[in-house]
Short mmCIF file of C-alpha atoms in Angstrom, two decimals:
data_model
loop_
_atom_site.label_atom_id
_atom_site.label_comp_id
_atom_site.label_asym_id
_atom_site.label_seq_id
_atom_site.Cartn_x
_atom_site.Cartn_y
_atom_site.Cartn_z
CA MET A 22 6.17 2.79 -5.32
CA GLU A 23 3.57 5.45 -4.45
CA ASN A 24 0.10 4.14 -3.64
CA GLN A 25 -2.85 6.37 -4.59
CA GLN A 26 -6.53 5.69 -4.03
CA GLU A 27 -7.50 9.20 -5.13
CA ILE A 28 -6.25 11.24 -8.09
CA HIS A 29 -3.50 13.63 -7.01
CA TYR A 30 -3.38 16.73 -9.18
CA ALA A 31 0.12 17.70 -8.04
CA MET A 32 1.61 14.22 -8.41
CA PRO A 33 4.56 15.22 -10.65
CA LEU A 34 5.86 17.49 -7.89
CA LYS A 35 5.24 14.83 -5.25
CA VAL A 36 7.13 12.21 -7.27
CA TRP A 37 9.90 14.69 -8.06
CA LYS A 38 10.35 15.31 -4.32
CA TYR A 39 10.57 11.58 -3.58
CA ASP A 40 13.12 11.05 -6.35
CA PHE A 41 15.15 14.11 -5.33
CA LEU A 42 15.31 12.93 -1.72
CA GLY A 43 16.47 9.53 -2.96
CA TYR A 44 19.32 11.09 -4.98
CA GLU A 45 20.20 13.42 -2.12
CA GLU A 46 20.51 10.46 0.25
CA GLN A 47 22.85 8.71 -2.20
CA LEU A 48 24.95 11.86 -2.50
CA ARG A 49 25.12 12.22 1.27
CA LYS A 50 26.50 8.69 1.63
CA ILE A 51 29.08 9.25 -1.13
CA LYS A 52 30.26 12.50 0.48
CA LYS A 53 30.54 10.74 3.83
CA MET A 54 32.63 7.99 2.24
CA HIS A 55 35.04 10.52 0.70
CA ARG A 56 35.39 12.43 3.98
CA ARG A 57 36.35 9.19 5.69
CA LYS A 58 38.86 8.25 2.96
CA GLN A 59 40.11 11.84 2.43
CA ASP A 60 40.72 10.98 -1.22
CA LEU A 61 39.46 14.13 -2.99
CA SER A 62 41.11 17.41 -3.89
CA GLY A 63 40.35 20.56 -5.84
CA ALA A 64 36.90 20.77 -7.50
CA GLU A 65 36.13 17.18 -6.51
CA TYR A 66 36.81 18.05 -2.87
CA LEU A 67 34.47 21.05 -3.08
CA SER A 68 31.78 18.88 -4.69
CA GLY A 69 32.27 15.95 -2.34
CA PHE A 70 31.78 13.95 -5.54
CA SER A 71 34.44 12.70 -7.96
CA ARG A 72 34.36 12.36 -11.74
CA ARG A 73 34.06 8.59 -11.33
CA ASP A 74 31.16 8.65 -8.85
CA LYS A 75 27.70 7.76 -10.14
CA LEU A 76 24.25 7.83 -8.58
CA LYS A 77 21.88 4.91 -9.02
CA PRO A 78 18.77 5.73 -11.08
CA THR A 79 15.58 6.27 -9.10
CA LEU A 80 12.15 5.53 -10.53
CA THR A 81 8.89 6.07 -8.64
CA ILE A 82 5.86 4.20 -9.99
CA VAL A 83 2.46 5.59 -9.01
CA LEU A 84 0.15 2.66 -8.26
CA TYR A 85 -3.32 4.13 -8.70
CA TYR A 86 -6.28 1.93 -7.78
CA GLY A 87 -9.14 4.45 -7.68
CA LYS A 88 -12.54 3.98 -9.32
CA GLU A 89 -12.28 6.86 -11.82
CA PRO A 90 -9.75 6.87 -14.68
CA TRP A 91 -6.63 8.90 -13.91
CA ASP A 92 -7.06 12.41 -15.34
CA GLY A 93 -4.30 14.07 -13.32
CA PRO A 94 -1.08 15.51 -14.81
CA MET A 95 1.36 13.01 -16.29
CA CYS A 96 4.32 15.36 -16.21
CA LEU A 97 5.43 18.66 -14.69
CA ALA A 98 4.66 20.46 -17.96
CA ASP A 99 0.97 19.60 -17.51
CA MET A 100 0.96 21.69 -14.33
CA LEU A 101 2.64 24.78 -15.80
CA ASP A 102 0.98 27.87 -17.23
CA TRP A 103 2.58 28.33 -20.66
CA LYS A 104 0.39 31.17 -21.95
CA ALA A 105 2.94 33.98 -21.70
CA ILE A 106 6.03 31.82 -22.27
CA PRO A 107 7.66 31.94 -25.75
CA LYS A 108 8.12 28.60 -27.51
CA GLU A 109 11.90 28.90 -27.51
CA ILE A 110 11.83 29.26 -23.71
CA GLN A 111 9.29 26.49 -23.22
CA ASN A 112 11.66 24.03 -24.91
CA LYS A 113 14.36 24.84 -22.37
CA VAL A 114 12.23 24.24 -19.27
CA VAL A 115 13.09 20.88 -17.77
CA ASP A 116 10.08 18.55 -17.68
CA TYR A 117 9.51 15.69 -15.25
CA PRO A 118 7.30 12.82 -16.44
CA ILE A 119 5.65 10.36 -14.05
CA TYR A 120 4.55 6.79 -14.57
CA VAL A 121 1.05 5.89 -13.41
CA LEU A 122 -0.12 2.29 -13.27
CA ASP A 123 -3.93 2.43 -13.26
CA VAL A 124 -4.79 -0.88 -11.60
CA GLN A 125 -8.52 -0.87 -12.34
CA ARG A 126 -7.95 -0.43 -16.06
CA PHE A 127 -4.68 -2.37 -16.39
CA SER A 128 -5.14 -4.94 -19.19
CA GLY A 129 -1.94 -6.97 -18.73
CA THR A 130 -2.88 -8.63 -15.44
CA GLU A 131 -2.65 -12.20 -16.79
CA GLU A 132 0.94 -11.59 -17.95
CA LEU A 133 2.15 -10.79 -14.41
CA CYS A 134 3.81 -13.27 -12.10
CA THR A 135 1.43 -15.25 -9.87
CA ASP A 136 1.28 -13.06 -6.74
CA ALA A 137 1.20 -9.76 -8.64
CA ARG A 138 -1.54 -11.19 -10.89
CA LEU A 139 -3.60 -12.20 -7.85
CA VAL A 140 -3.13 -8.81 -6.18
CA PHE A 141 -4.16 -6.90 -9.30
CA GLY A 142 -7.05 -9.27 -9.97
CA PHE A 143 -8.28 -8.84 -6.40
CA LEU A 144 -8.05 -5.04 -6.58
CA GLN A 145 -9.91 -4.94 -9.90
CA ARG A 146 -12.83 -6.89 -8.41
CA HIS A 147 -12.99 -5.97 -4.72
CA GLU A 148 -15.88 -3.50 -5.17
CA SER A 149 -18.23 -6.37 -6.07
CA GLN A 150 -18.44 -9.10 -3.43
CA ASN A 151 -19.97 -11.73 -5.73
CA ILE A 152 -17.45 -11.17 -8.53
CA LEU A 153 -14.57 -11.13 -6.03
CA GLU A 154 -15.68 -14.36 -4.35
CA GLN A 155 -15.90 -16.07 -7.74
CA TYR A 156 -12.39 -14.82 -8.65
CA VAL A 157 -10.97 -16.15 -5.37
CA ARG A 158 -12.66 -19.52 -5.97
CA ASP A 159 -11.27 -19.66 -9.51
CA ASN A 160 -7.78 -18.99 -8.15
CA GLN A 161 -8.11 -20.94 -4.92
CA GLU A 162 -4.71 -22.59 -5.18
CA GLY A 163 -2.89 -19.26 -5.39
CA PHE A 164 -4.93 -17.55 -2.66
CA THR A 165 -4.50 -20.55 -0.34
CA GLU A 166 -0.71 -20.09 -0.45
CA LEU A 167 -0.37 -16.33 -0.91
CA GLU A 168 2.93 -14.63 -0.12
CA GLU A 169 2.83 -12.48 3.01
CA ASP A 170 3.78 -9.31 1.09
CA ALA A 171 0.91 -9.88 -1.34
CA TYR A 172 -1.54 -10.36 1.54
CA ASP A 173 -0.29 -7.15 3.18
CA MET A 174 -0.59 -5.22 -0.08
CA ILE A 175 -4.20 -6.35 -0.60
CA SER A 176 -5.20 -5.41 2.95
CA ILE A 177 -3.54 -1.97 2.68
CA LEU A 178 -4.73 -1.08 -0.83
CA THR A 179 -8.32 -2.09 -0.04
CA ASN A 180 -8.23 -0.17 3.27
CA SER A 181 -9.18 -3.32 5.14
CA GLN A 182 -6.31 -3.62 7.64
CA ASP A 183 -8.79 -3.44 10.52
CA LEU A 184 -11.15 -5.94 8.89
CA MET A 185 -8.59 -8.52 7.78
CA PRO A 186 -8.03 -11.26 10.38
CA ASP A 187 -4.61 -11.65 11.98
CA LYS A 188 -2.53 -13.20 9.20
CA GLN A 189 -0.49 -15.22 11.69
CA GLU A 190 -3.54 -17.43 12.24
CA TYR A 191 -3.55 -18.37 8.55
CA MET A 192 0.17 -18.64 7.88
CA ASN A 193 1.88 -21.95 7.08
CA GLU A 194 5.44 -22.97 7.92
CA ARG A 195 6.70 -21.39 4.66
CA GLY A 196 5.26 -17.99 5.60
CA GLU A 197 2.43 -18.20 3.05
CA VAL A 198 -1.02 -16.96 4.01
CA ASN A 199 -4.27 -18.87 3.38
CA MET A 200 -6.31 -15.89 2.23
CA CYS A 201 -9.29 -18.07 1.26
CA LYS A 202 -9.77 -19.07 4.90
CA ALA A 203 -9.09 -15.51 6.10
CA LEU A 204 -11.74 -14.08 3.75
CA GLU A 205 -14.22 -16.78 4.75
CA ASP A 206 -13.74 -16.01 8.45
CA MET A 207 -13.95 -12.27 7.76
CA LYS A 208 -17.28 -12.80 5.96
CA VAL A 209 -18.68 -14.87 8.86
CA SER A 210 -17.50 -12.24 11.35
CA ALA A 211 -19.13 -9.45 9.31
CA MET A 212 -22.41 -11.38 9.16
CA GLN A 213 -22.34 -11.96 12.91
CA LYS A 214 -21.59 -8.30 13.51
CA GLY A 215 -24.47 -7.31 11.23
CA LYS A 216 -26.88 -9.58 13.08
CA GLN A 217 -25.73 -8.19 16.42
CA GLU A 218 -26.20 -4.59 15.24
CA GLU A 219 -29.66 -5.47 13.89
CA ARG A 220 -30.59 -7.05 17.24
CA GLU A 221 -29.39 -4.02 19.20
CA GLN A 222 -31.35 -1.70 16.91
CA SER A 223 -34.50 -3.76 17.47
CA ILE A 224 -34.05 -3.53 21.24
CA MET A 225 -33.61 0.25 21.09
CA ILE A 226 -36.74 0.62 18.93
CA LEU A 227 -38.72 -1.41 21.47
CA VAL A 228 -37.38 0.65 24.39
CA GLU A 229 -38.31 3.93 22.66
CA SER A 230 -41.79 2.61 21.78
CA LEU A 231 -42.48 1.57 25.39
CA ARG A 232 -41.26 4.95 26.64
CA GLU A 233 -43.67 6.74 24.31
CA LEU A 234 -46.47 4.71 25.93
CA ASP A 235 -45.29 5.91 29.38
CA ILE A 236 -44.44 2.36 30.45
CA PRO A 237 -42.51 2.41 33.78
CA GLU A 238 -38.77 1.79 33.47
CA GLU A 239 -38.85 -1.39 35.56
CA ASP A 240 -41.49 -2.83 33.21
CA ILE A 241 -39.38 -1.89 30.19
CA LEU A 242 -36.39 -3.65 31.75
CA ARG A 243 -38.42 -6.78 32.43
CA LYS A 244 -39.90 -6.76 28.92
CA ILE A 245 -36.58 -6.58 27.07
CA GLU A 246 -34.96 -9.07 29.45
CA GLU A 247 -37.63 -11.62 28.64
CA LYS A 248 -37.93 -10.92 24.90
CA TYR A 249 -34.19 -10.83 24.14
CA GLN A 250 -32.92 -13.05 26.98
CA LEU A 251 -30.75 -10.31 28.46
CA THR A 252 -29.21 -10.11 31.91
CA GLN A 253 -30.32 -7.27 34.17
CA GLU A 254 -27.02 -5.47 33.52
CA GLU A 255 -27.38 -5.79 29.74
CA ALA A 256 -30.99 -4.59 29.81
CA ALA A 257 -30.03 -1.63 32.01
CA GLU A 258 -27.40 -0.55 29.45
CA PHE A 259 -30.03 -0.32 26.72
CA VAL A 260 -32.40 1.66 28.92
CA LYS A 261 -29.63 4.13 29.75
CA LYS A 262 -28.96 4.91 26.07
#
């Protein structure tokens, strides 16, 4: 799985590299096994790979959750300049398709299993707080007992790892996370932070206004201490700024 918030216009090559490294790692392990067993000879020995050996298929899904519809290349051929290449040669060039799941425009959300449905539903609505809150309320049972992996995916894909509360505080004995409570606490914390920032801005505006009136610093300190119920140390910090 490759997570993309922005369109990547070289994604076929990026996916090809991931898949190639996956196959190369499988081949490395098979070669190591044969060296340990010393069971190959001839061409198989030179290859480090027998006629009976098989690699496991590798498939990388691009999970794209950006705002704009994906308009990047969907295969290696989309990145190639074919102008001077004859048709008969073009047909022999190996292509490499990729598979992009555009979360915002994915229409089969309701057909997914519970946690995947909740993750996709959350991602499709997280840009609008009111719509998201209504969705969480409508699916309260699922979000109250959300699998840890689903919670982690939501926090990562919405770039809110730093904002999301510590999941351990909301985890039950089965390892499920109460995301409803986590989101509620996050909202309260954000409101408190906003009020604090607004208060600090008001204090700074008052300090600057008093300075423009040539009010002595000790009077400014006393004024903001009284008005905002600050300690002398707290008031001094604002005056220093």
